[in-house]
Coordinates of C-alpha atoms and ligand atoms in Angstrom, one line a residue:
X1234 CA 93.2 106.5 128.4
X1235 CA 96.8 105.3 128.9
X1236 CA 99.4 106.3 126.4
X1237 CA 99.4 105.0 122.9
X1238 CA 101.4 101.6 122.7
X1239 CA 103.7 101.0 119.7
X1240 CA 104.2 97.5 118.4
X1241 CA 106.9 96.9 115.7
X1242 CA 106.8 94.0 113.3
X1243 CA 110.1 93.1 111.7
X1244 CA 111.0 90.2 109.5
X1245 CA 114.0 88.0 109.0
X1246 CA 115.5 85.1 107.0
X1247 CA 113.6 85.8 103.7
X1248 CA 111.0 88.3 102.4
X1249 CA 107.4 87.5 101.4
X1250 CA 106.7 85.6 104.7
X1251 CA 103.5 87.6 105.3
X1252 CA 104.5 90.3 107.8
X1253 CA 101.5 92.3 106.6
X1254 CA 99.1 89.5 107.4
X1255 CA 100.7 88.9 110.9
X1256 CA 100.5 92.7 111.6
X1257 CA 96.8 92.7 110.3
X1258 CA 95.9 89.7 112.3
X1259 CA 97.3 91.1 115.5
X1260 CA 95.5 94.4 114.8
X1261 CA 92.3 92.6 114.2
X1262 CA 92.6 90.7 117.6
X1263 CA 93.4 93.8 119.5
X1264 CA 90.5 95.7 117.9
X1265 CA 88.1 92.8 118.7
X1266 CA 89.1 93.4 122.3
X1267 CA 87.8 96.8 122.1
X1268 CA 91.0 98.8 121.3
X1269 CA 91.5 101.6 118.7
X1270 CA 94.1 100.2 116.4
X1271 CA 96.0 101.3 113.3
X1272 CA 98.7 99.8 111.2
X1273 CA 101.5 101.6 109.5
X1274 CA 103.9 100.3 106.9
X1275 CA 107.5 101.7 106.5
X1276 CA 109.0 100.9 103.2
X1277 CA 112.8 101.2 102.8
X1278 CA 112.8 102.1 99.1
X1279 CA 113.7 105.5 97.9
X1280 CA 110.5 106.1 95.7
X1281 CA 108.4 108.8 97.5
X1282 CA 105.5 106.4 97.1
X1283 CA 104.7 103.3 95.0
X1284 CA 102.6 105.3 92.6
X1285 CA 105.3 105.3 89.9
X1286 CA 106.3 101.7 90.4
X1287 CA 105.5 99.1 87.8
X1288 CA 103.2 96.4 89.4
X1289 CA 105.9 93.8 88.6
X1290 CA 108.0 95.4 91.3
X1291 CA 105.8 95.3 94.3
X1292 CA 102.4 94.4 93.2
X1293 CA 99.4 96.5 93.1
X1294 CA 99.4 100.1 94.1
X1295 CA 96.7 100.6 96.8
X1296 CA 94.9 103.9 97.1
X1297 CA 93.7 105.4 100.3
X1298 CA 90.5 107.5 100.9
X1299 CA 92.6 110.7 101.1
X1300 CA 94.2 109.9 97.8
X1301 CA 97.6 108.5 98.8
X1302 CA 99.2 105.8 96.5
X1303 CA 100.3 103.3 98.9
X1304 CA 101.8 99.9 99.5
X1305 CA 99.5 96.9 99.0
X1306 CA 99.8 95.9 102.6
X1307 CA 97.5 98.8 103.5
X1308 CA 94.9 96.9 101.6
X1309 CA 95.3 94.0 103.9
X1310 CA 95.1 96.4 107.0
X1311 CA 91.8 97.7 105.8
X1312 CA 90.3 94.3 104.8
X1313 CA 91.2 92.9 108.3
X1314 CA 90.3 96.0 110.4
X1315 CA 87.5 97.4 108.3
X1316 CA 88.8 100.9 109.0
X1317 CA 90.3 103.3 106.6
X1318 CA 94.0 104.1 106.4
X1319 CA 95.6 107.5 105.4
X1320 CA 98.7 109.0 103.9
X1321 CA 100.3 108.7 107.3
X1322 CA 99.9 104.9 107.3
X1323 CA 102.6 104.5 104.7
X1324 CA 106.0 106.1 104.7
X1325 CA 109.0 105.4 102.5
X1326 CA 112.7 106.2 102.8
X1327 CA 112.2 108.6 99.9
X1328 CA 109.5 110.6 101.8
X1329 CA 111.7 110.7 105.0
X1330 CA 114.6 112.1 103.0
X1331 CA 112.5 114.4 101.0
X1332 CA 111.1 115.9 104.3
X1333 CA 114.6 116.2 105.9
X1334 CA 116.1 117.7 102.8
X1335 CA 113.2 120.3 102.5
X1336 CA 113.9 121.2 106.1
X1337 CA 117.5 121.6 105.4
X1338 CA 116.9 123.9 102.4
X1339 CA 114.7 126.1 104.6
X1340 CA 117.6 126.4 107.1
X1341 CA 115.7 124.5 109.9
X1342 CA 118.8 122.8 110.9
X1343 CA 120.5 126.1 111.9
X1344 CA 123.9 125.3 110.4
X1345 CA 124.2 121.8 111.7
X1346 CA 125.6 118.8 109.6
X1347 CA 122.5 116.8 108.6
X1348 CA 123.1 113.1 109.3
X1349 CA 121.3 109.8 109.2
X1350 CA 121.4 109.7 113.0
X1351 CA 119.9 111.8 114.5
X1352 CA 118.1 113.7 111.6
X1353 CA 116.8 110.8 109.4
X1354 CA 116.0 108.7 112.5
X1355 CA 114.3 111.7 114.2
X1356 CA 112.1 112.1 111.2
X1357 CA 111.3 108.4 111.1
X1358 CA 110.4 108.5 114.7
X1359 CA 108.2 111.5 114.3
X1360 CA 106.3 109.7 111.5
X1361 CA 105.7 106.7 113.7
X1362 CA 104.6 108.7 116.7
X1363 CA 102.4 111.0 114.5
X1364 CA 99.8 108.3 114.2
X1365 CA 99.5 108.0 118.1
X1366 CA 99.3 111.6 118.6
X1367 CA 97.3 112.9 115.7
X1368 CA 94.6 110.2 115.6
X1369 CA 94.4 109.0 119.3
X1370 CA 95.0 105.3 118.8
X1371 CA 95.5 102.8 121.6
X1372 CA 97.8 100.8 119.5
X1373 CA 100.0 101.8 116.5
X1374 CA 101.4 98.7 114.8
X1375 CA 104.3 99.5 112.5
X1376 CA 105.5 97.0 110.0
X1377 CA 109.0 97.5 108.7
X1378 CA 109.3 96.4 105.1
X1379 CA 112.3 94.3 103.9
X1380 CA 114.4 91.9 105.9
X1381 CA 116.5 92.6 109.0
X1382 CA 120.2 92.9 107.8
X1383 CA 119.3 94.9 104.7
X1384 CA 121.4 98.0 104.2
X1385 CA 118.2 99.9 103.3
X1386 CA 116.3 99.1 106.5
X1387 CA 119.1 100.0 109.0
X1388 CA 117.8 103.5 109.7
X1389 CA 114.3 102.1 110.4
X1390 CA 115.7 99.5 112.8
X1391 CA 117.8 102.1 114.5
X1392 CA 114.8 104.2 115.0
X1393 CA 113.0 101.2 116.5
X1394 CA 116.0 100.8 118.8
X1395 CA 115.8 104.5 119.9
X1396 CA 112.0 104.4 120.4
X1397 CA 112.3 101.2 122.5
X1398 CA 114.5 103.2 124.9
X1399 CA 112.4 106.3 124.7
X1400 CA 109.0 104.6 125.2
X1401 CA 110.1 101.9 127.6
X1402 CA 107.1 99.7 128.5
X1403 CA 104.9 101.3 125.7
X1404 CA 106.8 99.6 123.1
X1405 CA 107.2 96.0 121.8
X1406 CA 108.9 94.3 119.0
X1407 CA 107.5 91.2 117.1
X1408 CA 109.9 89.4 114.8
X1409 CA 108.8 87.1 112.0
X1410 CA 111.1 84.5 110.7
X1411 CA 111.0 81.3 108.6
X1412 CA 111.7 77.8 109.8
X1413 CA 112.5 75.7 106.6
X1414 CA 111.8 71.9 106.3
X1415 CA 114.5 69.9 104.8
X1416 CA 112.7 67.0 103.0
X1417 CA 115.8 64.8 102.7
X1418 CA 116.5 64.9 106.4
X1419 CA 112.8 65.1 107.4
X1420 CA 113.6 67.9 109.8
X1421 CA 112.7 71.6 110.4
X1422 CA 115.7 73.9 110.9
X1423 CA 115.6 76.7 113.4
X1424 CA 119.1 78.0 112.8
X1425 CA 118.1 80.7 110.3
X1426 CA 115.8 82.0 112.9
X1427 CA 118.6 82.1 115.5
X1428 CA 120.8 83.9 113.1
X1429 CA 118.2 86.4 112.2
X1430 CA 117.3 87.2 115.8
X1431 CA 121.2 87.6 116.4
X1432 CA 121.3 90.0 113.5
X1433 CA 118.4 92.1 115.1
X1434 CA 120.1 92.0 118.4
X1435 CA 123.3 93.2 116.8
X1436 CA 121.4 96.2 115.6
X1437 CA 120.2 96.8 119.2
X1438 CA 116.8 95.4 119.2
X1439 CA 115.7 92.4 121.3
X1440 CA 112.4 90.9 120.0
X1441 CA 109.7 90.3 122.7
X1442 CA 107.8 87.9 120.5
X1443 CA 108.7 85.6 117.7
X1444 CA 106.4 84.3 114.9
X1445 CA 107.9 81.3 113.1
X1446 CA 106.4 80.8 109.6
X1447 CA 106.4 77.1 108.8
X1448 CA 105.0 74.7 106.3
X1449 CA 104.9 71.9 109.0
X1450 CA 103.4 72.2 112.5
X1451 CA 106.3 72.7 115.0
X1452 CA 106.3 70.8 118.3
X1453 CA 106.7 72.3 121.8
X1454 CA 110.3 71.3 121.9
X1455 CA 111.2 73.3 118.9
X1456 CA 109.4 76.3 120.1
X1457 CA 111.2 76.0 123.5
X1458 CA 114.6 75.6 121.8
X1459 CA 113.9 78.8 119.8
X1460 CA 112.9 80.7 122.9
X1461 CA 116.1 79.5 124.8
X1462 CA 118.4 80.6 122.0
X1463 CA 116.7 83.9 121.2
X1464 CA 116.0 85.3 124.9
X1465 CA 112.3 85.2 124.2
X1466 CA 109.8 83.8 126.8
X1467 CA 108.6 80.4 125.8
X1468 CA 105.0 81.3 125.5
X1469 CA 105.8 84.2 123.3
X1470 CA 107.1 82.0 120.4
X1471 CA 104.2 81.7 118.0
X1472 CA 104.0 79.5 114.9
X1473 CA 102.2 80.5 111.8
X1474 CA 101.7 77.3 109.9
X1475 CA 100.3 77.4 106.3
X1476 CA 96.5 77.6 106.2
X1477 CA 94.1 77.6 103.2
X1478 CA 93.3 81.2 103.5
X1479 CA 95.1 84.2 105.0
X1480 CA 91.8 85.1 106.8
X1481 CA 92.4 82.1 109.1
X1482 CA 95.5 83.6 110.5
X1483 CA 93.8 85.8 113.0
X1484 CA 92.2 82.7 114.6
X1485 CA 95.4 80.7 114.4
X1486 CA 97.1 83.6 116.4
X1487 CA 94.2 83.9 118.7
X1488 CA 94.5 80.1 119.6
X1489 CA 98.2 80.8 120.7
X1490 CA 97.1 83.8 122.8
X1491 CA 99.1 86.2 120.7
X1492 CA 96.9 89.2 121.7
X1493 CA 96.8 88.3 125.4
X1494 CA 100.5 87.9 125.7
X1495 CA 101.1 91.2 124.0
X1496 CA 98.5 93.0 126.2
X1497 CA 100.1 91.4 129.3
X1498 CA 103.6 92.5 128.2
X1499 CA 102.3 96.1 127.6
X1500 CA 100.5 96.2 130.8
X1501 CA 97.1 96.7 129.3
X1502 CA 93.7 95.3 130.5
X1503 CA 93.2 91.9 128.7
X1504 CA 89.5 92.4 128.6
X1505 CA 87.2 89.7 127.2
X1506 CA 88.3 87.1 124.7
X1507 CA 86.5 88.1 121.5
X1508 CA 84.1 85.7 119.8
X1509 CA 85.0 86.9 116.3
X1510 CA 81.4 86.0 115.3
X1511 CA 81.3 87.9 112.0
X1512 CA 84.7 86.8 111.1
X1513 CA 84.0 83.1 111.8
X1514 CA 80.7 83.4 109.9
X1515 CA 82.7 84.4 106.8
X1516 CA 85.2 81.6 107.2
X1517 CA 82.3 79.1 107.7
X1518 CA 80.6 80.3 104.5
X1519 CA 83.8 80.1 102.7
X1520 CA 84.4 76.5 104.0
X1521 CA 80.7 75.4 103.3
X1522 CA 80.5 76.8 99.8
X1523 CA 80.0 73.9 97.4
X1524 CA 79.4 75.3 93.9
X1525 CA 82.3 77.0 92.2
X1526 CA 82.2 80.1 90.0
X1527 CA 84.8 80.5 87.4
X1528 CA 85.7 84.2 86.8
X1529 CA 88.2 85.3 84.2
X1530 CA 90.3 88.3 85.1
X1531 CA 91.6 89.8 81.9
X1532 CA 94.8 91.9 82.4
X1533 CA 98.4 92.3 81.4
X1534 CA 100.1 91.7 84.8
X1535 CA 98.5 88.3 85.3
X1536 CA 101.7 86.4 85.9
X1537 CA 101.9 88.3 89.2
X1538 CA 98.6 87.8 91.0
X1539 CA 99.7 90.5 93.5
X1540 CA 99.3 93.0 90.8
X1541 CA 95.5 92.7 91.2
X1542 CA 95.5 91.8 94.9
X1543 CA 92.5 93.9 95.9
X1544 CA 90.4 92.7 93.0
X1545 CA 91.2 89.1 93.9
X1546 CA 90.2 89.7 97.5
X1547 CA 87.1 91.5 96.6
X1548 CA 86.0 88.7 94.3
X1549 CA 86.8 86.1 96.9
X1550 CA 84.7 88.1 99.5
X1551 CA 81.8 88.6 97.1
X1552 CA 81.8 84.9 96.1
X1553 CA 81.9 83.8 99.7
X1554 CA 79.0 86.0 100.7
X1555 CA 77.1 84.6 97.7
X1556 CA 78.0 81.1 99.1
X1557 CA 80.2 80.1 96.2
X1558 CA 83.8 79.1 95.8
X1559 CA 85.9 81.2 93.5
X1560 CA 87.9 79.8 90.7
X1561 CA 89.7 82.9 89.5
X1562 CA 91.4 82.4 86.2
X1563 CA 94.1 85.0 85.3
X1564 CA 93.9 85.6 81.6
X1565 CA 96.8 87.3 79.7
X1566 CA 95.3 90.2 77.6
X1567 CA 98.5 90.1 75.5
X1568 CA 97.8 86.6 74.3
X1569 CA 94.1 87.0 73.2
X1570 CA 93.5 87.0 69.5
X1571 CA 90.4 87.1 67.3
X1572 CA 91.0 83.3 66.8
X1573 CA 91.4 82.2 70.3
X1574 CA 89.1 84.6 72.3
X1575 CA 86.0 82.5 72.2
X1576 CA 88.0 79.3 73.3
X1577 CA 89.7 81.3 76.0
X1578 CA 86.5 82.8 77.5
X1579 CA 83.7 80.3 76.8
X1580 CA 84.2 78.3 80.1
X1581 CA 84.0 81.6 82.1
X1582 CA 80.8 82.4 84.2
X1583 CA 81.9 85.9 84.4
X1584 CA 84.5 88.2 83.2
X1585 CA 86.5 91.1 84.9
X1586 CA 88.5 93.6 82.7
X1587 CA 91.3 94.8 84.8
X1588 CA 92.7 98.4 85.3
X1589 CA 95.9 99.4 83.8
X1590 CA 98.0 101.8 81.8
X1591 CA 99.4 101.9 78.3
X1592 CA 99.0 100.2 75.1
X1593 CA 100.2 96.7 75.8
X1594 CA 97.4 94.1 75.9
X1595 CA 94.7 96.6 75.1
X1596 CA 93.6 94.9 71.9
X1597 CA 93.0 91.7 73.9
X1598 CA 90.8 93.6 76.2
X1599 CA 88.6 94.9 73.3
X1600 CA 88.4 91.4 71.8
X1601 CA 87.3 90.0 75.3
X1602 CA 84.7 92.7 75.7
X1603 CA 83.2 92.1 72.1
X1604 CA 82.9 88.4 73.0
X1605 CA 81.4 89.0 76.4
X1606 CA 78.9 91.7 75.0
X1607 CA 77.8 89.6 72.1
X1608 CA 77.4 86.4 74.2
X1609 CA 75.9 88.4 77.2
X1610 CA 78.4 87.1 79.8
X1611 CA 78.3 89.0 83.1
X1612 CA 81.2 91.5 82.8
X1613 CA 82.8 94.0 85.1
X1614 CA 85.2 96.7 83.8
X1615 CA 87.3 98.6 86.3
X1616 CA 89.0 101.8 85.5
X1617 CA 90.9 101.1 82.3
X1618 CA 88.4 98.2 82.0
X1619 CA 85.6 100.6 81.9
X1620 CA 87.3 102.8 79.3
X1621 CA 87.9 99.7 77.1
X1622 CA 84.1 98.9 77.4
X1623 CA 83.4 102.4 76.1
X1624 CA 86.0 102.1 73.2
X1625 CA 84.9 98.6 72.2
X1626 CA 81.2 99.8 72.1
X1627 CA 82.2 102.8 70.1
X1628 CA 84.1 100.8 67.5
X1629 CA 81.7 97.8 67.1
X1630 CA 78.2 99.3 67.9
X1631 CA 78.5 102.9 67.2
X1632 CA 80.7 102.1 64.2
X1633 CA 83.2 104.7 65.0
X1634 CA 86.2 102.8 63.6
X1635 CA 89.6 103.4 65.3
X1636 CA 87.8 105.1 68.3
X1637 CA 90.3 105.0 71.2
X1638 CA 91.6 106.6 74.3
X1639 CA 94.1 109.4 73.7
X1640 CA 96.3 107.5 76.1
X1641 CA 96.7 104.7 73.5
X1642 CA 96.4 106.9 70.3
X1643 CA 96.7 110.7 70.6
X1644 CA 95.6 111.0 67.0
X1645 CA 92.4 108.8 67.0
X1646 CA 89.6 110.4 65.1
X1647 CA 87.2 109.5 67.9
X1648 CA 88.5 110.4 71.3
X1649 CA 85.8 108.6 73.2
X1650 CA 88.2 108.5 76.2
X1651 CA 90.3 111.6 76.7
X1652 CA 92.7 113.3 79.1
X1653 CA 90.9 115.1 81.9
X1654 CA 91.1 118.8 81.7
X1655 CA 92.9 119.1 85.1
X1656 CA 95.6 116.6 83.8
X1657 CA 96.6 118.7 80.8
X1658 CA 99.1 120.9 82.7
X1659 CA 100.5 118.0 84.8
X1660 CA 104.2 117.4 84.2
X1661 CA 105.2 115.4 87.3
X1662 CA 104.2 111.7 87.3
X1663 CA 104.2 111.1 91.0
X1664 CA 100.9 111.6 93.0
X1665 CA 99.4 113.7 90.2
X1666 CA 96.5 111.5 89.0
X1667 CA 92.9 112.0 90.1
X1668 CA 93.3 110.1 93.3
X1669 CA 91.2 109.1 96.3
X1670 CA 87.5 109.1 97.1
X1671 CA 85.0 111.3 95.2
X1672 CA 81.2 111.5 95.2
X1673 CA 79.1 109.8 92.7
X1674 CA 75.4 110.1 92.1
X1675 CA 73.8 107.0 90.8
X1676 CA 70.8 107.0 88.4
X1677 CA 67.6 105.4 90.0
X1678 CA 66.5 102.2 88.3
X1679 CA 70.1 101.3 87.1
X1680 CA 71.9 98.1 88.0
X1681 CA 74.6 100.2 89.8
X1682 CA 71.9 102.0 91.9
X1683 CA 70.3 98.6 92.7
X1684 CA 73.7 97.2 93.8
X1685 CA 74.4 100.1 96.3
X1686 CA 70.7 100.5 97.3
X1687 CA 71.2 104.3 97.4
X1688 CA 71.8 107.4 95.3
X1689 CA 74.9 108.8 96.8
X1690 CA 78.1 106.9 97.2
X1691 CA 81.8 107.5 97.4
X1692 CA 84.6 105.4 95.7
X1693 CA 88.3 105.8 95.2
X1694 CA 90.0 106.8 92.0
X1695 CA 93.3 106.6 90.3
X1696 CA 93.3 107.8 86.7
X1697 CA 94.1 110.6 84.3
X1698 CA 91.6 109.9 81.4
X1699 CA 87.9 110.1 81.3
X1700 CA 84.8 109.4 79.3
X1701 CA 84.4 112.2 76.7
X1702 CA 81.2 114.0 77.4
X1703 CA 80.8 115.0 73.7
X1704 CA 79.8 111.4 72.8
X1705 CA 77.5 110.9 75.7
X1706 CA 74.2 111.4 73.8
X1707 CA 75.4 108.9 71.1
X1708 CA 76.1 106.2 73.5
X1709 CA 72.9 106.8 75.5
X1710 CA 70.7 106.7 72.4
X1711 CA 72.2 103.5 71.2
X1712 CA 71.9 101.6 74.5
X1713 CA 75.0 102.2 76.7
X1714 CA 73.8 104.4 79.6
X1715 CA 75.8 106.6 81.8
X1716 CA 74.4 105.7 85.2
X1717 CA 76.9 107.2 87.7
X1718 CA 78.0 110.8 87.5
X1719 CA 80.3 112.9 89.7
X1720 CA 77.9 115.7 91.0
X1721 CA 80.6 118.3 91.2
X1722 CA 82.3 117.9 87.8
X1723 CA 79.7 115.9 85.7
X1724 CA 82.3 113.2 85.1
X1725 CA 80.9 110.0 83.9
X1726 CA 81.9 107.3 86.5
X1727 CA 79.6 104.4 85.7
X1728 CA 78.4 103.0 82.2
X1729 CA 76.2 100.0 81.7
X1730 CA 74.1 98.2 79.1
X1731 CA 70.7 97.8 80.7
X1732 CA 69.6 95.1 78.3
X1733 CA 72.4 92.8 79.1
X1734 CA 72.4 90.6 82.2
X1735 CA 75.1 92.5 83.9
X1736 CA 77.5 94.6 81.8
X1737 CA 78.9 97.4 83.8
X1738 CA 82.0 99.5 83.8
X1739 CA 83.2 101.9 86.6
X1740 CA 85.9 104.6 86.4
X1741 CA 86.6 104.1 90.1
X1742 CA 88.1 101.3 92.0
X1743 CA 85.5 99.6 94.2
X1744 CA 88.1 96.9 95.0
X1745 CA 89.9 99.4 97.4
X1746 CA 86.8 99.5 99.5
X1747 CA 85.8 95.9 100.2
X1748 CA 86.6 94.2 103.5
X1749 CA 85.8 90.8 105.0
X1750 CA 83.1 92.3 107.2
X1751 CA 81.7 94.8 104.7
X1752 CA 82.2 93.4 101.1
X1753 CA 81.7 95.9 98.4
X1754 CA 78.1 96.0 97.1
X1755 CA 79.1 96.2 93.5
X1756 CA 81.3 93.1 93.6
X1757 CA 78.4 91.3 95.5
X1758 CA 76.0 92.3 92.7
X1759 CA 78.4 91.3 90.0
X1760 CA 78.9 87.9 91.5
X1761 CA 75.2 87.5 92.1
X1762 CA 74.6 88.0 88.4
X1763 CA 77.4 85.4 87.8
X1764 CA 75.5 82.9 89.9
X1765 CA 72.2 83.6 88.1
X1766 CA 74.0 83.3 84.7
X1767 CA 75.4 79.9 85.7
X1768 CA 71.9 78.6 86.5
Ligands
LIG74 N1 95.1 104.4 82.2 C1 93.8 104.9 82.6 C2 93.8 106.3 83.1 O1 94.8 106.8 83.5 C3 93.2 104.0 83.6 C4 93.9 103.9 84.9 C5 93.6 102.8 85.7 O2 93.0 101.8 85.3 N2 93.8 102.9 87.1 O3 92.8 107.0 83.0

């Protein structure tokens, strides 16, 4: 096999243009041509990882199989490529500096002055090339977070400049920009793109391909003009016009031969044009679905849908495979009261209680769960959502008044959810939760077993608190069953009320493990129950 090829994806003009989706789409197209591909995200912030960040900052924190708290773009990479990412797929400025400073303390620099160039850039380059050498990929696509021209991203762009020089024809740069439409003049404007490419050039990087984000289709003349001004071949200027779903972007890029042009530029066999059969099948199902399911997601970060990105996508995938459209309603748990809960939830065909941390909005989750349980609405509790299911049941069915999680009230008389033993000595907040994939054994005959169709599964986790084993008998006797158990530690991972249509909570996060081609079985089962319920 030839050497690993490195493709960099940078962004200009403004942020939030969807670099992650473009990187994932390109990855998908190359993968479909038979290549081994991985995608990496470099984040210019100083946090070691996004685990300590409030979701309002950068949206959801994604979790990899190997227990890394990662940027949500890794979720897109997995959903598109259907292959797991790892710790090495997400690097921040903080981690780069931490590694360099640790080496300095050990004396590894032998008395040298430690500097951004070459020491920080060497460490960045090492982390990029690591993916190629350690895992034997044909293509490593590296997305550089932020926008060209940011002070923070300078060392990353400088590393790209150096790598282009070192790797020669094994390296290529795709730059994503924005072409605004000025309504008053009825014109699209390419000047911001020209400026952004100039900025990139002034940092020593010439893009090989441009992707122009636009709300209006751009004609050939505009594309040619951009090519001319930016030193890019005319056929290497792509446009990414707004589409109804991000999952159409790979097809949009395929139409413009993005993958072929890249393979040609990198001197790689072009191979056969992929039919993308499974992918198109998913899109057809999505387009052809007639009936709509209305699902309420109860959480406290609902003003920012990115805070629940993987849940939104998992629900969409499951709805699509159940041949339904999804009308996802974001419901603010903070705003739910005993008076308005019935009104707020009565039009929902199904309810999801979101993960989360801390006291805010928690009472609204209990009220929602009481309503859902008493009215037998299909309900799915995820992580904190599962813990809330347990607490609500303890309070209102077992009559353990003031039952709670010790996270919310350390002095509760009934600690039905309590800090895990291994967490009691933890002092550092970063990377110290129970993280990543763990085994779970499912009870035959349960809903969760039926959903997965097997006894042994693995799902990813991110939590510090757990179901308190001392109360297990009491719950089981009164009708809430523990149907998924970690075989190594005995930890309760799944609870359900068998007599309800579908009332199930999981301590793990199945949403991190649901892709376009293989949707998560539990989401499929939940949505199926929602469909039945609607009938
Ligand atoms: N706050 C809860 C815990 O730490 C739930 C975490 C979550 O929902 N991810 O156990």
